[in-house]
PDB file of C-alpha atoms and ligand atoms in Angstrom:
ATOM      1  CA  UNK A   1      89.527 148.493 173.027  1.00 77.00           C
ATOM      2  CA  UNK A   2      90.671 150.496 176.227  1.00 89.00           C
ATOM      3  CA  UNK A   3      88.854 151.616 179.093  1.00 90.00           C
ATOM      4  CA  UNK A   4      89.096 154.990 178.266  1.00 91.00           C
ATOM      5  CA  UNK A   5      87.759 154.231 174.030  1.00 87.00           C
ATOM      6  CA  UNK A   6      84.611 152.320 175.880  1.00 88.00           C
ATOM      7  CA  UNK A   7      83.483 155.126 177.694  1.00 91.00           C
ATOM      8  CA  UNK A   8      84.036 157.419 175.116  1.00 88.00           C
ATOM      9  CA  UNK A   9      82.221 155.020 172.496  1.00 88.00           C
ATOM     10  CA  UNK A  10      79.224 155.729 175.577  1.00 88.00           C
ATOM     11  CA  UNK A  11      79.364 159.061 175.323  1.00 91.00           C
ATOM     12  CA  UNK A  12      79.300 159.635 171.799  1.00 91.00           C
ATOM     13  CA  UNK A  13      76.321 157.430 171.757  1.00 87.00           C
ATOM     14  CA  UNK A  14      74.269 158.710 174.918  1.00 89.00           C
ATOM     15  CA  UNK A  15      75.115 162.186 173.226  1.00 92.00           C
ATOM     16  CA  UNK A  16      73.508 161.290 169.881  1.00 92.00           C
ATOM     17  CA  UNK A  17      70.526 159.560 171.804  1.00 90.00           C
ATOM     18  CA  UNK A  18      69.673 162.514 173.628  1.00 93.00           C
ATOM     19  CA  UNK A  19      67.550 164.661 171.821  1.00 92.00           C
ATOM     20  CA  UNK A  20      64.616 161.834 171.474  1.00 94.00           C
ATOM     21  CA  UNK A  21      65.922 159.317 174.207  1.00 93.00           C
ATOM     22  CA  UNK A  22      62.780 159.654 175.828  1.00 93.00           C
ATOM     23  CA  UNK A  23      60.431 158.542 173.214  1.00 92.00           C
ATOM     24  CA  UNK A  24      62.986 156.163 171.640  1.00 91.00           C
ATOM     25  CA  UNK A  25      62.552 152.403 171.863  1.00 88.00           C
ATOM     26  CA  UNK A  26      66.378 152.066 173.170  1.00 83.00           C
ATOM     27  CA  UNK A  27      65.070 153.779 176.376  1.00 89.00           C
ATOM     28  CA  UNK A  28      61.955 151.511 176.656  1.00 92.00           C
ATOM     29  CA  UNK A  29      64.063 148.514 178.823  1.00 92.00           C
ATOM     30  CA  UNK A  30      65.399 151.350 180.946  1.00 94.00           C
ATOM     31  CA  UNK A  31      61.980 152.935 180.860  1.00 94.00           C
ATOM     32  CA  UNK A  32      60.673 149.341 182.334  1.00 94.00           C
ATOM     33  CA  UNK A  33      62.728 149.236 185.311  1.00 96.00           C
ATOM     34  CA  UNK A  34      61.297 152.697 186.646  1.00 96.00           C
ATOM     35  CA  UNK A  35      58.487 151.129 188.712  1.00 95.00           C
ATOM     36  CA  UNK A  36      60.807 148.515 190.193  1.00 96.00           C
ATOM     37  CA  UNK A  37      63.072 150.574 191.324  1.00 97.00           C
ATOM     38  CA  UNK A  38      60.360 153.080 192.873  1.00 96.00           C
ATOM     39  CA  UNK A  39      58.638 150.143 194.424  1.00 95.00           C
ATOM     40  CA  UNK A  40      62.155 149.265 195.698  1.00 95.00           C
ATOM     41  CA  UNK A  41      62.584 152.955 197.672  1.00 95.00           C
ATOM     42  CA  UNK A  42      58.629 152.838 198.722  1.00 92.00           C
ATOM     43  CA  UNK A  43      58.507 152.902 202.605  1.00 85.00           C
ATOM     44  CA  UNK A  44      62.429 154.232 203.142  1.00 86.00           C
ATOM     45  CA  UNK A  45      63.155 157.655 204.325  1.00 86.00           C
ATOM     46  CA  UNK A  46      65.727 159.610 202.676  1.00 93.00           C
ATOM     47  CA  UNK A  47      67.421 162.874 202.590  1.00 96.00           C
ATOM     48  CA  UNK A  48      69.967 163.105 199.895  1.00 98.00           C
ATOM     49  CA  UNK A  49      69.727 160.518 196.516  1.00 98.00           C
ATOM     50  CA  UNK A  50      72.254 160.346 194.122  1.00 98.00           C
ATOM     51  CA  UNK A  51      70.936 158.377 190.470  1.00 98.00           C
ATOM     52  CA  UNK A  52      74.326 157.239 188.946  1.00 98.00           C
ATOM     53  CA  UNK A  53      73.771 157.496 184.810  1.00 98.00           C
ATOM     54  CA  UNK A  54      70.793 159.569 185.442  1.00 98.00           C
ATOM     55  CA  UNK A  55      70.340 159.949 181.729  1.00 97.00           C
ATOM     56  CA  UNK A  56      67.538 162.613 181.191  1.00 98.00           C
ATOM     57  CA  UNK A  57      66.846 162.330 184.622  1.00 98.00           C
ATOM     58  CA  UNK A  58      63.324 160.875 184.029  1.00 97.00           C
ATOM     59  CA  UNK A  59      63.937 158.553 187.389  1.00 98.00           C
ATOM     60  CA  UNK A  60      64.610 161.563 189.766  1.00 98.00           C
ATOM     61  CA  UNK A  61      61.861 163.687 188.307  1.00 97.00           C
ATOM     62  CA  UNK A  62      59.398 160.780 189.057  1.00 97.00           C
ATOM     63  CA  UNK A  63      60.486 160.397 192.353  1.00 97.00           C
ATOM     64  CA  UNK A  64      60.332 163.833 193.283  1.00 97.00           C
ATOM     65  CA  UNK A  65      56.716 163.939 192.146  1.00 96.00           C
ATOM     66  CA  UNK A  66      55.985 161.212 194.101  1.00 94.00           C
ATOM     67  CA  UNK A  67      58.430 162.159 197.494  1.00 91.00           C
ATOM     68  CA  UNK A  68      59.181 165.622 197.313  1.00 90.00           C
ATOM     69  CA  UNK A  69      61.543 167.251 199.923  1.00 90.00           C
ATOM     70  CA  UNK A  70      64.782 165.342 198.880  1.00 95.00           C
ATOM     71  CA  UNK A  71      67.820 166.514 197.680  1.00 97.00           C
ATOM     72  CA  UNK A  72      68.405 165.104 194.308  1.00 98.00           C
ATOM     73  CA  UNK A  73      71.605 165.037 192.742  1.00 98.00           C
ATOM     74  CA  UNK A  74      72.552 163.213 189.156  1.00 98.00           C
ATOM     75  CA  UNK A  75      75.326 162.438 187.595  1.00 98.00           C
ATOM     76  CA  UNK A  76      76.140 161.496 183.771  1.00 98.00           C
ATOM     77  CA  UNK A  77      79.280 161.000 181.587  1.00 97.00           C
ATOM     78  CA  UNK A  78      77.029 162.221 178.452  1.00 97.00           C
ATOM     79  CA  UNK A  79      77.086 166.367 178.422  1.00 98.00           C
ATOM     80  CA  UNK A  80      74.254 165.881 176.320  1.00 97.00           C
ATOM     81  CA  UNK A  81      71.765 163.366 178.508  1.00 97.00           C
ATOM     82  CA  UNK A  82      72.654 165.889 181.458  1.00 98.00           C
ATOM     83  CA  UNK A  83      71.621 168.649 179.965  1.00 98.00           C
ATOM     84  CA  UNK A  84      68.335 166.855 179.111  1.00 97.00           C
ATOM     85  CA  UNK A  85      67.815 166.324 182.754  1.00 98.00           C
ATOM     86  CA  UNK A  86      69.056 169.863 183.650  1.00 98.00           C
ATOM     87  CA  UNK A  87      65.707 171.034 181.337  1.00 97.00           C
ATOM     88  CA  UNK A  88      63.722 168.655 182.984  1.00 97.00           C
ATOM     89  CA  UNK A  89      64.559 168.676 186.459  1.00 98.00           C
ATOM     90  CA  UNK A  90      66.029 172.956 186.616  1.00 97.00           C
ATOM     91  CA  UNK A  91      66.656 173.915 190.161  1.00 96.00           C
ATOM     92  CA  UNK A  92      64.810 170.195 191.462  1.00 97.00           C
ATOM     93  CA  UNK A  93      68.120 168.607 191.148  1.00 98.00           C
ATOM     94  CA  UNK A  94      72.134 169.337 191.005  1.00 98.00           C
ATOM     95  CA  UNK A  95      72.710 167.780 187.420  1.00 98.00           C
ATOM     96  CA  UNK A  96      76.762 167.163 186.684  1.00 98.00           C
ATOM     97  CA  UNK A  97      78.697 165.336 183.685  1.00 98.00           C
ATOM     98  CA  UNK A  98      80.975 162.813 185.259  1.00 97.00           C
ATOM     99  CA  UNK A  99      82.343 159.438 185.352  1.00 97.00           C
ATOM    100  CA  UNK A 100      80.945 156.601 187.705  1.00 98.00           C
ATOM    101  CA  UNK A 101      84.603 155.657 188.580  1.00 97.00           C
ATOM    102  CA  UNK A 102      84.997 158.943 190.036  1.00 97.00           C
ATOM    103  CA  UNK A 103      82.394 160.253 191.807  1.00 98.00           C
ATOM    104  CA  UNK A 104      82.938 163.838 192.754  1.00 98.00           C
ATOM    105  CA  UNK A 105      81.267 164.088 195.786  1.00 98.00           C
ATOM    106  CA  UNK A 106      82.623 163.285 199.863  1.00 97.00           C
ATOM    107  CA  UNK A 107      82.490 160.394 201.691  1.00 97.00           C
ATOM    108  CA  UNK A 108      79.500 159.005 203.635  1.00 96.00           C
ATOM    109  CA  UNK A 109      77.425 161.729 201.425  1.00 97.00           C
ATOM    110  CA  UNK A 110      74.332 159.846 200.474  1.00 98.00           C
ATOM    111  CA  UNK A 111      71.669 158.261 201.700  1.00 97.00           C
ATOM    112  CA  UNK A 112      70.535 156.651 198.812  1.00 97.00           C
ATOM    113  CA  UNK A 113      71.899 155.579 195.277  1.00 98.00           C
ATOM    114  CA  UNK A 114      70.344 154.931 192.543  1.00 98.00           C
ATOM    115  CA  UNK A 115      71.905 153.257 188.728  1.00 98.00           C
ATOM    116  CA  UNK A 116      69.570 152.458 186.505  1.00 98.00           C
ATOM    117  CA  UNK A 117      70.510 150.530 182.713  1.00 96.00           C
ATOM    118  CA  UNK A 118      73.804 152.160 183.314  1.00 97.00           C
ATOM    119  CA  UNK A 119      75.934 149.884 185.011  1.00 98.00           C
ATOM    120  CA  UNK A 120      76.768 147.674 181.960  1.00 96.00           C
ATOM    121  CA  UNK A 121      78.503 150.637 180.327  1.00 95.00           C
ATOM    122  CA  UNK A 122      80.922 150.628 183.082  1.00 96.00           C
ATOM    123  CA  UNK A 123      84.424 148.995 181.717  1.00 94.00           C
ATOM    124  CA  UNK A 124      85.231 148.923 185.557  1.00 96.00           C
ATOM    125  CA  UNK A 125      82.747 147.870 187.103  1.00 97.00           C
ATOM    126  CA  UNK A 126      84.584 146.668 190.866  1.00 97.00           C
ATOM    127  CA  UNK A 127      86.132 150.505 190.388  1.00 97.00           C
ATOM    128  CA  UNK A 128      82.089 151.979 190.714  1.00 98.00           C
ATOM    129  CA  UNK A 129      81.001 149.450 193.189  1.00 97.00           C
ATOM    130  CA  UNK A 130      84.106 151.095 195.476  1.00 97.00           C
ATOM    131  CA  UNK A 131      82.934 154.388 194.305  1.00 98.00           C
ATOM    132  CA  UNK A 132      79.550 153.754 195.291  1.00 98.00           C
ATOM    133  CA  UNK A 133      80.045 152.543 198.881  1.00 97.00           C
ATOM    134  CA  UNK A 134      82.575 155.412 199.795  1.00 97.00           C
ATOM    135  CA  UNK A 135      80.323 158.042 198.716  1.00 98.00           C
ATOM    136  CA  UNK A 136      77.095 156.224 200.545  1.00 97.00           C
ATOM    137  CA  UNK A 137      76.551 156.647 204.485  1.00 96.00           C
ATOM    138  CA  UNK A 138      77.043 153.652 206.419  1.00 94.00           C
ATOM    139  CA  UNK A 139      74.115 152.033 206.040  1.00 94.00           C
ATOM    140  CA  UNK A 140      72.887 153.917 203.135  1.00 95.00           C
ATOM    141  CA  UNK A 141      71.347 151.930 200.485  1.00 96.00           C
ATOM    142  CA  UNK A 142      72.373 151.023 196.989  1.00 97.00           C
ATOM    143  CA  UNK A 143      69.374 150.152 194.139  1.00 98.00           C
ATOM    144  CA  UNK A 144      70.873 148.845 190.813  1.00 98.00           C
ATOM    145  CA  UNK A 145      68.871 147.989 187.890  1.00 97.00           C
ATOM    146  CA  UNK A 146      70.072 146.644 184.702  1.00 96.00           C
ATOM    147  CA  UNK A 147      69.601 143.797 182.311  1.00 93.00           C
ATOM    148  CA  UNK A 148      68.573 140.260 183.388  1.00 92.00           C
ATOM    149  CA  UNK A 149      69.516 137.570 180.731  1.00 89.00           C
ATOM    150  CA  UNK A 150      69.847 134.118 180.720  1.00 87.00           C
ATOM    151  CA  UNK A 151      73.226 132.324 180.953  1.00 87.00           C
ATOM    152  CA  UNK A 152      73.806 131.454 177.258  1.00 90.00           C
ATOM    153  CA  UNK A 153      72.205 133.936 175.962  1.00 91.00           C
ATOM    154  CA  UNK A 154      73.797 136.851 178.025  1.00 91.00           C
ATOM    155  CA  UNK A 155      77.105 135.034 176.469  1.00 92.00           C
ATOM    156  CA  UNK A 156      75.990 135.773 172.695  1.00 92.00           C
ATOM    157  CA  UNK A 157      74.658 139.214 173.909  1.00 88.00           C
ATOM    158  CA  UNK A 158      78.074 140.270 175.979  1.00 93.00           C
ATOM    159  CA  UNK A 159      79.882 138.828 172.471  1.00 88.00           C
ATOM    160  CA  UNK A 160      77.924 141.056 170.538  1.00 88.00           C
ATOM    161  CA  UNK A 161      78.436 144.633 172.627  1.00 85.00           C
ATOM    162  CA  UNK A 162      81.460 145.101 171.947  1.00 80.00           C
ATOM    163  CA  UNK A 163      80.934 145.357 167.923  1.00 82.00           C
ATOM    164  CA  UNK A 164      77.526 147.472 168.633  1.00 84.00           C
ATOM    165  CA  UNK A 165      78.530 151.058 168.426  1.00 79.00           C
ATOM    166  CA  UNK A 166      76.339 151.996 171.347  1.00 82.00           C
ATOM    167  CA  UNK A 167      78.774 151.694 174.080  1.00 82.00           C
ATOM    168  CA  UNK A 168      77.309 148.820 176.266  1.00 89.00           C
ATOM    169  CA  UNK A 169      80.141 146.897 177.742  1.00 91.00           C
ATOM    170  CA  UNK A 170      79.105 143.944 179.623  1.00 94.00           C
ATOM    171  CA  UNK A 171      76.117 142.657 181.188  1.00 95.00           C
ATOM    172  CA  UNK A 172      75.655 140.848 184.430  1.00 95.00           C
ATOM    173  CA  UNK A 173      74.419 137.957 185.796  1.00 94.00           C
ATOM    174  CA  UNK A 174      73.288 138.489 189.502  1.00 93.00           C
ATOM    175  CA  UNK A 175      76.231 136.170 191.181  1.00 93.00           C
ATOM    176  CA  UNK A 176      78.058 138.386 189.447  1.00 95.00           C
ATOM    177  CA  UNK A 177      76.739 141.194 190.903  1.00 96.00           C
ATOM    178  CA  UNK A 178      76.558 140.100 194.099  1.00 95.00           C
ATOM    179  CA  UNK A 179      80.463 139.271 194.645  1.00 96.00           C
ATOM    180  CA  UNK A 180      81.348 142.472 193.321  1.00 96.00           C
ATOM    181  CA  UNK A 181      79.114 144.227 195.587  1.00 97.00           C
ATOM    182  CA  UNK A 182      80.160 142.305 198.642  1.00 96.00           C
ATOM    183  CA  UNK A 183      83.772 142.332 197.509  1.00 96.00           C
ATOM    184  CA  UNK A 184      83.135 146.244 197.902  1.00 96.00           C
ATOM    185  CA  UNK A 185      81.925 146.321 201.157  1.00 95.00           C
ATOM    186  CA  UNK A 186      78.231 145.945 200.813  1.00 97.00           C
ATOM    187  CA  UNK A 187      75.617 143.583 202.349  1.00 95.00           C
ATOM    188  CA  UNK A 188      72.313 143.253 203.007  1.00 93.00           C
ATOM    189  CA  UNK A 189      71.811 142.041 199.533  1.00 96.00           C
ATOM    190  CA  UNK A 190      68.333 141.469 197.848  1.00 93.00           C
ATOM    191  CA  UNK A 191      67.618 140.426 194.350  1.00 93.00           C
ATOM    192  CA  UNK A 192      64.677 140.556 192.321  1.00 92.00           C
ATOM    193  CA  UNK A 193      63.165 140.306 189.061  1.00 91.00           C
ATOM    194  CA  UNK A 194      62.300 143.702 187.499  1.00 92.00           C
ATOM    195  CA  UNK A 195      60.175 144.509 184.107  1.00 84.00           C
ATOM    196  CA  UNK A 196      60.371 141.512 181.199  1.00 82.00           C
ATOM    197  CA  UNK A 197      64.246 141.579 181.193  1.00 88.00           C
ATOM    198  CA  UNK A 198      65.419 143.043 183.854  1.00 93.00           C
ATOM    199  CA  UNK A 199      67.129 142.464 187.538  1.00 94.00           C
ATOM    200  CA  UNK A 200      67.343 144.625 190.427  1.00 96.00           C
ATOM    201  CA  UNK A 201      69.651 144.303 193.093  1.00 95.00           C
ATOM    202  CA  UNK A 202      69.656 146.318 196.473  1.00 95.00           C
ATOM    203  CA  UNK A 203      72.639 146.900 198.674  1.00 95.00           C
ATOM    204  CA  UNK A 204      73.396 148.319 201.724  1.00 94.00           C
ATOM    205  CA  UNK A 205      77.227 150.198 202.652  1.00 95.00           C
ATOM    206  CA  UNK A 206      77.439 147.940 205.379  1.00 88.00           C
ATOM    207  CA  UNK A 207      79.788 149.857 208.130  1.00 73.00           C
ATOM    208  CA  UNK A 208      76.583 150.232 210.313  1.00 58.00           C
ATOM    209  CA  UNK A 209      73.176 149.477 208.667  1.00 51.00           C
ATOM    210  CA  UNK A 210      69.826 151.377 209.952  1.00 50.00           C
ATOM    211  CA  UNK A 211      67.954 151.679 206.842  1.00 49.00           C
TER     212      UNK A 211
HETATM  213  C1  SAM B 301      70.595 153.396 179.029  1.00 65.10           C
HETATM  214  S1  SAM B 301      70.926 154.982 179.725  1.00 65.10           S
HETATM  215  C2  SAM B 301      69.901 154.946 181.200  1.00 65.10           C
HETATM  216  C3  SAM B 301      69.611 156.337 181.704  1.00 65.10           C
HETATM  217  C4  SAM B 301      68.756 156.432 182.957  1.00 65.10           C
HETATM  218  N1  SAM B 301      69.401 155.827 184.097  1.00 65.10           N
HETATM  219  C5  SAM B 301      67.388 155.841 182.762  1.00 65.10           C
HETATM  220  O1  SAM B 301      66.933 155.076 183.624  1.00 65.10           O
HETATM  221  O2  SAM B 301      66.736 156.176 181.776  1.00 65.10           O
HETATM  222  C6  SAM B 301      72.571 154.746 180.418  1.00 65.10           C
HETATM  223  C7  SAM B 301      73.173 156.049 180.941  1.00 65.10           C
HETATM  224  O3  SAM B 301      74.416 155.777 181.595  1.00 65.10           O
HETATM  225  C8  SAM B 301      75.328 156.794 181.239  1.00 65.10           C
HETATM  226  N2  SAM B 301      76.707 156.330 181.428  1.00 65.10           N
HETATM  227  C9  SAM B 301      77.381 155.427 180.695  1.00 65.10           C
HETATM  228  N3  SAM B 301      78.623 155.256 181.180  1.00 65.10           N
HETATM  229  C10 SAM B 301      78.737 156.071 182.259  1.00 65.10           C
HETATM  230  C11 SAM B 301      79.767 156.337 183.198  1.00 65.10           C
HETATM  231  N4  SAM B 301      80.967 155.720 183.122  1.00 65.10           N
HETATM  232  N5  SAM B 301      79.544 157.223 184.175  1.00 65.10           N
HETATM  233  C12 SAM B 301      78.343 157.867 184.264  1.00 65.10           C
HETATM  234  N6  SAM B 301      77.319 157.662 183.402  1.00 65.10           N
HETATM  235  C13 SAM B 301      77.504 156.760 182.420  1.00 65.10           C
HETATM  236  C14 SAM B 301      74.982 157.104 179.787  1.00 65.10           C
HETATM  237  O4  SAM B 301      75.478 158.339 179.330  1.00 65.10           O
HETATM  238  C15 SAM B 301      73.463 157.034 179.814  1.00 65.10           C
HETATM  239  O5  SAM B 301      72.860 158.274 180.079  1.00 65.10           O
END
């Protein structure tokens, strides 16, 4: 399958899970990572967060309860999951549809980024990381969140994605992770163990680091 028939396969999916993704088990790992990754931001000041796969943007609207005074911005490549976080967030948040490899915003743009249970959808993943770090301020901070399996079992898992019609692509162990992150320009980086199954990496765009 090409790179262009994964993400689509995502779409689709994310657009059929929409309506109820919320309440639905399938969002209950993502669901799990939520206080990691809040825990993760705790302390840091921030002006301008962008949550890569924002899904219904249930991540940003937490964190805007809990920090008001940002500017939020989201960004998904399911019409249907933004809209969902378009209702839910309205004017809180600048909601688009759009594609982790191609981030439509300037360089040196944000000070934080967030990607949460999205990344292993990503067919390209070394194209995001790039992505991620040009759009992030020197020293600007990356938080990642995403499965954490063991070694043979991620194996049978990865083997399995690609004949689940859900539009997972690969997942990650954190060496993995970490060389692709580095490889794009990031350092700084800190890994820990988030929910029952799940990892969470930070990063930081490492041109001049003062987070
Ligand atoms: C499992 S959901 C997680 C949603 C949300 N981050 C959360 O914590 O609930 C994965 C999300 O990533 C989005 N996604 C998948 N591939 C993407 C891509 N290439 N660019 C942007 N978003 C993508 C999906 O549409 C979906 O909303």
């Amino acid at each position: 399958m090409n790179v262009t028939a994964m993400k689509e396969r995502s779409r689709e999916a994310l657009d059929r899970q929409a309506s109820d993704y919320d309440l639905a088990p399938w969002s209950a790992h993502a669901r799990s990572l939520h206080p990691s990754v809040l825990a993760a931001v705790d302390g840091h000041r921030f002006g301008r967060i962008l949550d890569v796969g924002c899904g219904t943007g249930a991540l940003l609207g937490r964190l805007l309860d809990l920090r008001p005074g940002f500017e939020a911005h989201g960004l998904d490549i399911s019409p249907a999951m933004a809209e969902q976080s378009r209702r839910r967030l309205g004017e809180r948040a600048r909601i688009v549809v759009g594609d982790a490899e191609l981030l439509p915003y300037d360089d040196d743009w944000f000070d934080l980024l967030l990607c949460v249970d999205s990344f292993h959808h990503y067919p390209r993943p070394t194209a995001v990381f790039a992505e991620m770090e040009r759009v992030l301020r020197p020293g600007g901070r990356l938080v990642l969140a995403d499965f954490r399996l063991w070694g043979p079992t991620r194996h049978l898992f990865n083997g399995l994605l690609h004949v689940l019609p859900y539009g997972d692509v690969h997942v990650y162990s954190p060496c993995e992770l970490a060389v692709m992150a580095v490889e794009a320009g990031f350092g700084d980086l800190r890994w820990v163990k988030a929910g029952r199954r799940g990892q969470l990496l930070q990063a930081v765009a490492e041109r001049d680091s003062d987070w």
